C-alpha positions as YAML, in Angstrom:
chain: A
units: angstrom
residues:
- id: 1
  name: MET
  ca: [125.03, 119.58, 103.61]
- id: 2
  name: ASN
  ca: [121.94, 121.58, 104.49]
- id: 3
  name: LEU
  ca: [118.97, 121.30, 102.17]
- id: 4
  name: ILE
  ca: [115.18, 121.36, 102.13]
- id: 5
  name: LEU
  ca: [113.43, 119.04, 99.70]
- id: 6
  name: THR
  ca: [109.83, 119.96, 98.97]
- id: 7
  name: ASN
  ca: [107.23, 117.87, 97.12]
- id: 8
  name: ALA
  ca: [109.36, 114.75, 97.64]
- id: 9
  name: ARG
  ca: [107.85, 111.27, 97.52]
- id: 10
  name: LEU
  ca: [109.85, 109.03, 99.86]
- id: 11
  name: VAL
  ca: [110.64, 105.34, 99.65]
- id: 12
  name: THR
  ca: [111.99, 104.59, 103.12]
- id: 13
  name: MET
  ca: [112.70, 100.82, 103.16]
- id: 14
  name: GLU
  ca: [110.82, 100.56, 106.45]
- id: 15
  name: PRO
  ca: [109.56, 97.03, 107.17]
- id: 16
  name: GLY
  ca: [106.02, 96.31, 106.09]
- id: 17
  name: ALA
  ca: [104.13, 96.99, 102.89]
- id: 18
  name: LEU
  ca: [104.02, 100.79, 103.23]
- id: 19
  name: GLY
  ca: [107.79, 101.14, 103.65]
- id: 20
  name: TYR
  ca: [108.39, 100.15, 100.06]
- id: 21
  name: LEU
  ca: [105.70, 102.32, 98.51]
- id: 22
  name: PRO
  ca: [106.25, 105.97, 97.60]
- id: 23
  name: SER
  ca: [104.78, 108.36, 100.16]
- id: 24
  name: LYS
  ca: [102.51, 111.28, 99.44]
- id: 25
  name: PRO
  ca: [104.51, 114.44, 98.61]
- id: 26
  name: CYS
  ca: [106.24, 115.79, 101.71]
- id: 27
  name: THR
  ca: [109.04, 118.08, 102.84]
- id: 28
  name: VAL
  ca: [112.41, 116.76, 104.02]
- id: 29
  name: VAL
  ca: [114.77, 118.90, 106.08]
- id: 30
  name: ILE
  ca: [118.42, 117.82, 105.81]
- id: 31
  name: ARG
  ca: [120.86, 119.46, 108.21]
- id: 32
  name: GLY
  ca: [124.52, 118.60, 108.49]
- id: 33
  name: GLY
  ca: [124.03, 115.74, 106.04]
- id: 34
  name: TYR
  ca: [121.35, 114.04, 108.16]
- id: 35
  name: VAL
  ca: [117.57, 113.97, 107.81]
- id: 36
  name: GLU
  ca: [116.35, 116.19, 110.60]
- id: 37
  name: ALA
  ca: [112.63, 116.24, 109.83]
- id: 38
  name: ILE
  ca: [110.04, 114.82, 107.47]
- id: 39
  name: LEU
  ca: [107.00, 117.05, 107.29]
- id: 40
  name: SER
  ca: [103.64, 116.40, 105.69]
- id: 41
  name: ASP
  ca: [103.53, 119.85, 104.05]
- id: 42
  name: THR
  ca: [105.45, 123.10, 103.65]
- id: 43
  name: ASN
  ca: [103.12, 124.86, 106.11]
- id: 44
  name: SER
  ca: [104.61, 122.69, 108.84]
- id: 45
  name: LEU
  ca: [108.04, 123.87, 107.71]
- id: 46
  name: ASP
  ca: [106.98, 127.51, 107.99]
- id: 47
  name: SER
  ca: [105.49, 127.17, 111.44]
- id: 48
  name: LEU
  ca: [107.82, 124.66, 113.07]
- id: 49
  name: HIS
  ca: [111.25, 124.98, 111.52]
- id: 50
  name: ARG
  ca: [111.66, 128.42, 109.97]
- id: 51
  name: ASP
  ca: [114.16, 129.42, 112.69]
- id: 52
  name: ILE
  ca: [116.58, 126.62, 111.71]
- id: 53
  name: THR
  ca: [115.90, 126.60, 107.96]
- id: 54
  name: GLU
  ca: [116.02, 130.33, 107.22]
- id: 55
  name: ASP
  ca: [119.12, 130.25, 105.00]
- id: 56
  name: MET
  ca: [118.88, 126.68, 103.72]
- id: 57
  name: PRO
  ca: [118.59, 126.08, 99.97]
- id: 58
  name: THR
  ca: [115.33, 124.54, 98.81]
- id: 59
  name: LEU
  ca: [114.85, 122.04, 96.01]
- id: 60
  name: ASP
  ca: [111.39, 121.34, 94.61]
- id: 61
  name: CYS
  ca: [111.36, 117.60, 93.79]
- id: 62
  name: LYS
  ca: [108.12, 118.04, 91.80]
- id: 63
  name: GLY
  ca: [106.66, 114.77, 93.07]
- id: 64
  name: LYS
  ca: [109.71, 112.70, 92.17]
- id: 65
  name: ILE
  ca: [110.87, 109.80, 94.33]
- id: 66
  name: VAL
  ca: [113.65, 110.20, 96.91]
- id: 67
  name: THR
  ca: [115.32, 107.03, 98.23]
- id: 68
  name: PRO
  ca: [118.07, 106.26, 100.73]
- id: 69
  name: GLY
  ca: [121.60, 106.16, 99.28]
- id: 70
  name: LEU
  ca: [121.90, 103.35, 96.78]
- id: 71
  name: ILE
  ca: [124.53, 100.69, 97.50]
- id: 72
  name: ASP
  ca: [125.97, 98.27, 94.95]
- id: 73
  name: PRO
  ca: [127.89, 95.95, 97.26]
- id: 74
  name: HIS
  ca: [129.24, 93.55, 94.64]
- id: 75
  name: THR
  ca: [130.18, 94.50, 91.08]
- id: 76
  name: HIS
  ca: [132.36, 92.52, 88.69]
- id: 77
  name: LEU
  ca: [134.52, 94.68, 86.46]
- id: 78
  name: ILE
  ca: [137.01, 92.14, 85.13]
- id: 79
  name: PHE
  ca: [135.43, 89.10, 83.51]
- id: 80
  name: SER
  ca: [134.92, 87.45, 80.17]
- id: 81
  name: GLY
  ca: [131.91, 85.73, 78.69]
- id: 82
  name: SER
  ca: [128.27, 86.69, 78.82]
- id: 83
  name: ARG
  ca: [125.29, 85.38, 80.72]
- id: 84
  name: ALA
  ca: [122.71, 87.39, 78.76]
- id: 85
  name: GLU
  ca: [121.26, 84.26, 77.17]
- id: 86
  name: GLU
  ca: [121.01, 82.68, 80.61]
- id: 87
  name: PHE
  ca: [119.10, 85.71, 81.85]
- id: 88
  name: GLU
  ca: [116.69, 85.35, 78.96]
- id: 89
  name: ASN
  ca: [116.28, 81.64, 79.73]
- id: 90
  name: ARG
  ca: [115.53, 82.41, 83.39]
- id: 91
  name: LEU
  ca: [112.90, 84.95, 82.32]
- id: 92
  name: ASN
  ca: [111.32, 82.21, 80.22]
- id: 93
  name: GLY
  ca: [111.11, 79.82, 83.18]
- id: 94
  name: MET
  ca: [114.24, 77.68, 82.74]
- id: 95
  name: SER
  ca: [115.72, 76.61, 86.08]
- id: 96
  name: TYR
  ca: [119.27, 77.50, 87.05]
- id: 97
  name: GLN
  ca: [120.05, 73.80, 87.36]
- id: 98
  name: ALA
  ca: [118.99, 73.19, 83.75]
- id: 99
  name: ILE
  ca: [121.06, 76.17, 82.59]
- id: 100
  name: ALA
  ca: [124.13, 74.90, 84.46]
- id: 101
  name: GLN
  ca: [123.67, 71.37, 83.08]
- id: 102
  name: SER
  ca: [123.62, 72.79, 79.56]
- id: 103
  name: GLY
  ca: [126.97, 74.56, 80.09]
- id: 104
  name: GLY
  ca: [125.71, 77.93, 81.32]
- id: 105
  name: GLY
  ca: [125.65, 79.46, 84.76]
- id: 106
  name: ILE
  ca: [128.47, 80.96, 86.75]
- id: 107
  name: ASN
  ca: [130.90, 78.29, 85.61]
- id: 108
  name: SER
  ca: [130.60, 79.45, 81.99]
- id: 109
  name: THR
  ca: [131.93, 82.94, 82.80]
- id: 110
  name: VAL
  ca: [134.54, 81.56, 85.21]
- id: 111
  name: ARG
  ca: [135.80, 79.33, 82.39]
- id: 112
  name: ALA
  ca: [135.77, 82.19, 79.86]
- id: 113
  name: THR
  ca: [137.63, 84.47, 82.30]
- id: 114
  name: ARG
  ca: [140.30, 81.86, 82.94]
- id: 115
  name: GLU
  ca: [140.76, 81.33, 79.20]
- id: 116
  name: ALA
  ca: [141.04, 85.05, 78.36]
- id: 117
  name: THR
  ca: [144.39, 86.82, 78.14]
- id: 118
  name: ILE
  ca: [145.25, 89.77, 80.36]
- id: 119
  name: GLU
  ca: [145.01, 92.03, 77.32]
- id: 120
  name: GLU
  ca: [141.51, 90.76, 76.50]
- id: 121
  name: LEU
  ca: [140.37, 91.27, 80.09]
- id: 122
  name: VAL
  ca: [141.70, 94.84, 80.13]
- id: 123
  name: GLU
  ca: [140.01, 95.56, 76.80]
- id: 124
  name: LEU
  ca: [136.71, 94.26, 78.18]
- id: 125
  name: ALA
  ca: [137.08, 96.13, 81.49]
- id: 126
  name: LEU
  ca: [137.80, 99.61, 80.12]
- id: 127
  name: PRO
  ca: [134.31, 100.35, 78.73]
- id: 128
  name: ARG
  ca: [132.76, 98.93, 81.91]
- id: 129
  name: SER
  ca: [134.90, 101.24, 84.04]
- id: 130
  name: ILE
  ca: [133.58, 104.29, 82.15]
- id: 131
  name: VAL
  ca: [129.99, 103.21, 82.81]
- id: 132
  name: LEU
  ca: [130.77, 102.42, 86.45]
- id: 133
  name: SER
  ca: [132.35, 105.83, 87.01]
- id: 134
  name: ALA
  ca: [129.10, 107.46, 85.88]
- id: 135
  name: VAL
  ca: [127.00, 105.11, 88.03]
- id: 136
  name: ALA
  ca: [129.30, 105.45, 91.05]
- id: 137
  name: ALA
  ca: [128.57, 109.16, 91.21]
- id: 138
  name: ARG
  ca: [125.04, 108.19, 92.28]
- id: 139
  name: LEU
  ca: [125.93, 105.42, 94.74]
- id: 140
  name: SER
  ca: [126.80, 105.55, 98.43]
- id: 141
  name: LYS
  ca: [129.14, 102.53, 98.20]
- id: 142
  name: LEU
  ca: [130.69, 100.55, 95.36]
- id: 143
  name: SER
  ca: [132.80, 97.39, 95.61]
- id: 144
  name: LEU
  ca: [134.66, 96.02, 92.60]
- id: 145
  name: ASP
  ca: [135.54, 92.32, 92.42]
- id: 146
  name: THR
  ca: [137.56, 90.48, 89.82]
- id: 147
  name: GLY
  ca: [134.98, 88.03, 88.53]
...
């Protein structure tokens, strides 16, 4: 893939505070699927790289953020139970230990999954698979686990 991104704000994941903050708008030259150059402005593109970018398509990012490929390394598709209430409790300051002692935590969904029938698990997984197929189109990697 060859592409020029103009007016892109980059989040590079470089170590240090600035690596995680969006950059000022810049130009990114992608050649053969790899980032070849990051330029502070389009004038640099005209003067330094016009010979190699002559026929490359250009996309104006209009100040939007560009990040490295997103990776979801661990996704559960097949499971039963819900930990939404636990999430709410964590947001309200409840410790994981207290949640687990009250019957929540990972063991609650493990128990619910073990108690569910194959048919129930398939019924629960189908809508999730539709959502994941839409999300996967925007990810670099996706790993599905059983839960």
